[in-house]
Tab-separated table of N, CA and C in Angstrom:
chain	number	residue	atom	x	y	z
A	278	UNK	N	34.679	-2.319	4.184
A	278	UNK	CA	33.488	-1.681	3.664
A	278	UNK	C	32.447	-1.630	4.775
A	279	UNK	N	31.854	-0.480	4.963
A	279	UNK	CA	30.806	-0.377	5.966
A	279	UNK	C	29.548	-1.043	5.437
A	280	UNK	N	28.786	-1.583	6.355
A	280	UNK	CA	27.566	-2.278	5.963
A	280	UNK	C	26.394	-1.326	6.065
A	281	UNK	N	26.069	-0.722	4.957
A	281	UNK	CA	24.899	0.140	4.861
A	281	UNK	C	24.090	-0.358	3.681
A	282	UNK	N	22.794	-0.215	3.762
A	282	UNK	CA	21.951	-0.692	2.678
A	282	UNK	C	22.253	0.007	1.361
A	283	UNK	N	22.732	1.231	1.410
A	283	UNK	CA	23.054	1.935	0.168
A	283	UNK	C	24.260	1.309	-0.537
A	284	UNK	N	25.011	0.451	0.175
A	284	UNK	CA	26.165	-0.233	-0.428
A	284	UNK	C	25.795	-1.595	-1.020
A	285	UNK	N	24.516	-1.963	-1.006
A	285	UNK	CA	24.117	-3.280	-1.496
A	285	UNK	C	24.631	-3.609	-2.899
A	286	UNK	N	24.562	-2.679	-3.862
A	286	UNK	CA	25.072	-3.034	-5.184
A	286	UNK	C	26.552	-3.414	-5.182
A	287	UNK	N	27.309	-2.927	-4.215
A	287	UNK	CA	28.724	-3.272	-4.120
A	287	UNK	C	28.937	-4.589	-3.383
A	288	UNK	N	27.990	-4.970	-2.522
A	288	UNK	CA	28.156	-6.141	-1.675
A	288	UNK	C	27.463	-7.392	-2.203
A	289	UNK	N	26.463	-7.258	-3.047
A	289	UNK	CA	25.648	-8.398	-3.451
A	289	UNK	C	25.298	-8.298	-4.936
A	290	UNK	N	25.610	-9.342	-5.686
A	290	UNK	CA	25.351	-9.340	-7.127
A	290	UNK	C	23.875	-9.175	-7.467
A	291	UNK	N	23.003	-9.586	-6.576
A	291	UNK	CA	21.568	-9.461	-6.805
A	291	UNK	C	21.167	-8.008	-7.045
A	292	UNK	N	21.878	-7.079	-6.434
A	292	UNK	CA	21.562	-5.655	-6.538
A	292	UNK	C	22.485	-4.902	-7.491
A	293	UNK	N	23.370	-5.612	-8.179
A	293	UNK	CA	24.315	-4.979	-9.103
A	293	UNK	C	23.569	-4.235	-10.213
A	294	UNK	N	24.014	-3.051	-10.504
A	294	UNK	CA	23.420	-2.261	-11.568
A	294	UNK	C	22.301	-1.341	-11.117
A	295	UNK	N	21.890	-1.444	-9.863
A	295	UNK	CA	20.856	-0.537	-9.361
A	295	UNK	C	21.532	0.782	-8.994
A	296	UNK	N	21.081	1.881	-9.570
A	296	UNK	CA	21.687	3.177	-9.262
A	296	UNK	C	21.596	3.496	-7.769
A	297	UNK	N	22.624	4.143	-7.253
A	297	UNK	CA	22.720	4.451	-5.823
A	297	UNK	C	21.480	5.176	-5.297
A	298	UNK	N	20.928	6.092	-6.084
A	298	UNK	CA	19.780	6.862	-5.611
A	298	UNK	C	18.500	6.014	-5.529
A	299	UNK	N	18.495	4.839	-6.143
A	299	UNK	CA	17.321	3.967	-6.105
A	299	UNK	C	17.404	2.896	-5.017
A	300	UNK	N	18.566	2.721	-4.423
A	300	UNK	CA	18.756	1.661	-3.431
A	300	UNK	C	17.914	1.899	-2.180
A	301	UNK	N	17.965	3.096	-1.617
A	301	UNK	CA	17.223	3.363	-0.380
A	301	UNK	C	15.713	3.218	-0.567
A	302	UNK	N	15.110	3.810	-1.612
A	302	UNK	CA	13.667	3.601	-1.792
A	302	UNK	C	13.309	2.120	-1.992
A	303	UNK	N	14.148	1.388	-2.699
A	303	UNK	CA	13.900	-0.034	-2.918
A	303	UNK	C	13.963	-0.814	-1.617
A	304	UNK	N	15.009	-0.602	-0.848
A	304	UNK	CA	15.156	-1.339	0.410
A	304	UNK	C	14.072	-0.946	1.415
A	305	UNK	N	13.608	0.292	1.373
A	305	UNK	CA	12.499	0.708	2.240
A	305	UNK	C	11.224	-0.057	1.891
A	306	UNK	N	10.955	-0.183	0.581
A	306	UNK	CA	9.756	-0.921	0.151
A	306	UNK	C	9.850	-2.394	0.525
A	307	UNK	N	11.055	-2.947	0.513
A	307	UNK	CA	11.249	-4.355	0.854
A	307	UNK	C	11.279	-4.597	2.360
A	308	UNK	N	11.365	-3.527	3.143
A	308	UNK	CA	11.475	-3.676	4.591
A	308	UNK	C	12.824	-4.248	4.991
A	309	UNK	N	13.844	-3.945	4.204
A	309	UNK	CA	15.176	-4.500	4.424
A	309	UNK	C	15.863	-3.889	5.635
A	310	UNK	N	16.754	-4.658	6.194
A	310	UNK	CA	17.561	-4.203	7.312
A	310	UNK	C	18.824	-5.034	7.388
A	311	UNK	N	19.746	-4.620	8.194
A	311	UNK	CA	20.991	-5.363	8.385
A	311	UNK	C	20.977	-5.958	9.778
A	312	UNK	N	21.282	-7.222	9.836
A	312	UNK	CA	21.293	-7.927	11.112
A	312	UNK	C	22.633	-8.635	11.245
A	313	UNK	N	23.295	-8.420	12.357
A	313	UNK	CA	24.560	-9.095	12.641
A	313	UNK	C	24.297	-10.178	13.668
A	314	UNK	N	24.687	-11.388	13.339
A	314	UNK	CA	24.456	-12.511	14.238
A	314	UNK	C	25.779	-13.050	14.766
A	315	UNK	N	25.837	-13.354	16.049
A	315	UNK	CA	27.047	-13.984	16.581
A	315	UNK	C	27.131	-15.435	16.110
A	316	UNK	N	28.314	-15.978	16.103
A	316	UNK	CA	28.526	-17.358	15.692
A	316	UNK	C	27.640	-18.286	16.530
A	317	UNK	N	26.977	-19.224	15.866
A	317	UNK	CA	26.132	-20.189	16.538
A	317	UNK	C	24.682	-19.756	16.716
A	318	UNK	N	24.374	-18.511	16.387
A	318	UNK	CA	23.009	-17.991	16.537
A	318	UNK	C	22.124	-18.548	15.425
A	319	UNK	N	20.884	-18.884	15.756
A	319	UNK	CA	19.928	-19.416	14.790
A	319	UNK	C	19.211	-18.254	14.105
A	320	UNK	N	19.197	-18.290	12.785
A	320	UNK	CA	18.510	-17.257	12.014
A	320	UNK	C	17.029	-17.597	11.888
A	321	UNK	N	16.719	-18.787	11.430
A	321	UNK	CA	15.349	-19.302	11.350
A	321	UNK	C	15.324	-20.633	12.065
A	322	UNK	N	14.513	-20.752	13.087
A	322	UNK	CA	14.435	-21.986	13.855
A	322	UNK	C	13.381	-22.941	13.310
A	323	UNK	N	13.391	-24.159	13.822
A	323	UNK	CA	12.418	-25.174	13.433
A	323	UNK	C	11.019	-24.662	13.738
A	324	UNK	N	10.142	-24.751	12.749
A	324	UNK	CA	8.761	-24.323	12.928
A	324	UNK	C	8.530	-22.839	12.727
A	325	UNK	N	9.592	-22.090	12.512
A	325	UNK	CA	9.462	-20.653	12.282
A	325	UNK	C	9.016	-20.409	10.848
A	326	UNK	N	7.985	-19.604	10.683
A	326	UNK	CA	7.537	-19.243	9.348
A	326	UNK	C	8.512	-18.220	8.780
A	327	UNK	N	9.125	-18.558	7.670
A	327	UNK	CA	10.078	-17.645	7.030
A	327	UNK	C	9.294	-16.689	6.134
A	328	UNK	N	9.039	-15.491	6.622
A	328	UNK	CA	8.294	-14.501	5.853
A	328	UNK	C	9.214	-13.483	5.181
A	329	UNK	N	10.520	-13.752	5.250
A	329	UNK	CA	11.536	-12.892	4.641
A	329	UNK	C	12.654	-13.764	4.112
A	330	UNK	N	13.506	-13.163	3.327
A	330	UNK	CA	14.686	-13.887	2.916
A	330	UNK	C	15.902	-13.185	3.472
A	331	UNK	N	17.011	-13.894	3.488
A	331	UNK	CA	18.248	-13.334	4.033
A	331	UNK	C	19.350	-13.431	2.994
A	332	UNK	N	20.201	-12.447	3.001
A	332	UNK	CA	21.395	-12.439	2.160
A	332	UNK	C	22.592	-12.381	3.097
A	333	UNK	N	23.473	-13.340	2.956
A	333	UNK	CA	24.677	-13.372	3.792
A	333	UNK	C	25.731	-12.508	3.111
A	334	UNK	N	26.105	-11.413	3.768
A	334	UNK	CA	27.088	-10.494	3.197
A	334	UNK	C	28.509	-10.882	3.572
A	335	UNK	N	28.668	-11.535	4.701
A	335	UNK	CA	29.987	-12.049	5.084
A	335	UNK	C	29.780	-13.188	6.067
A	336	UNK	N	30.734	-14.077	6.128
A	336	UNK	CA	30.605	-15.240	6.993
A	336	UNK	C	29.909	-16.367	6.265
A	337	UNK	N	29.296	-17.267	7.015
A	337	UNK	CA	28.645	-18.431	6.421
A	337	UNK	C	27.441	-18.845	7.251
A	338	UNK	N	26.507	-19.500	6.590
A	338	UNK	CA	25.344	-20.078	7.258
A	338	UNK	C	25.389	-21.581	7.082
A	339	UNK	N	24.868	-22.282	8.046
A	339	UNK	CA	24.724	-23.724	7.961
A	339	UNK	C	23.237	-24.027	7.948
A	340	UNK	N	22.797	-24.798	6.967
A	340	UNK	CA	21.391	-25.178	6.875
A	340	UNK	C	21.285	-26.625	7.313
A	341	UNK	N	20.423	-26.879	8.294
A	341	UNK	CA	20.297	-28.227	8.843
A	341	UNK	C	18.846	-28.657	8.893
A	342	UNK	N	18.631	-29.938	8.713
A	342	UNK	CA	17.314	-30.531	8.928
A	342	UNK	C	17.487	-31.680	9.904
A	343	UNK	N	16.419	-32.003	10.590
A	343	UNK	CA	16.455	-33.064	11.590
A	343	UNK	C	15.335	-34.056	11.321
A	344	UNK	N	15.611	-35.352	11.566
A	344	UNK	CA	14.560	-36.342	11.418
A	344	UNK	C	13.735	-36.414	12.698
A	345	UNK	N	12.735	-37.298	12.706
A	345	UNK	CA	11.824	-37.377	13.845
A	345	UNK	C	12.541	-37.804	15.136
A	346	UNK	N	13.713	-38.414	15.010
A	346	UNK	CA	14.490	-38.835	16.175
A	346	UNK	C	15.485	-37.776	16.631
A	347	UNK	N	15.484	-36.635	15.954
A	347	UNK	CA	16.380	-35.555	16.334
A	347	UNK	C	17.765	-35.647	15.741
A	348	UNK	N	17.958	-36.556	14.797
A	348	UNK	CA	19.269	-36.680	14.151
A	348	UNK	C	19.418	-35.628	13.073
A	349	UNK	N	20.544	-35.011	13.039
A	349	UNK	CA	20.828	-33.960	12.055
A	349	UNK	C	21.195	-34.567	10.725
């Protein structure tokens, strides 16, 4: 399946039931985009203000926190 925003209802349950003609206007209002990250790349780093949310369409994310000594 190609990764286009108009395919969101097919790729993500959150968008299920949204008619195809409404997907593009909705994603435009949300400022949505598709980002491909290589393995090991950080999506949100320590101290980064998360002003958006992310939906993982394929692959996996690891969420980590660190203590004051740098232990994961």
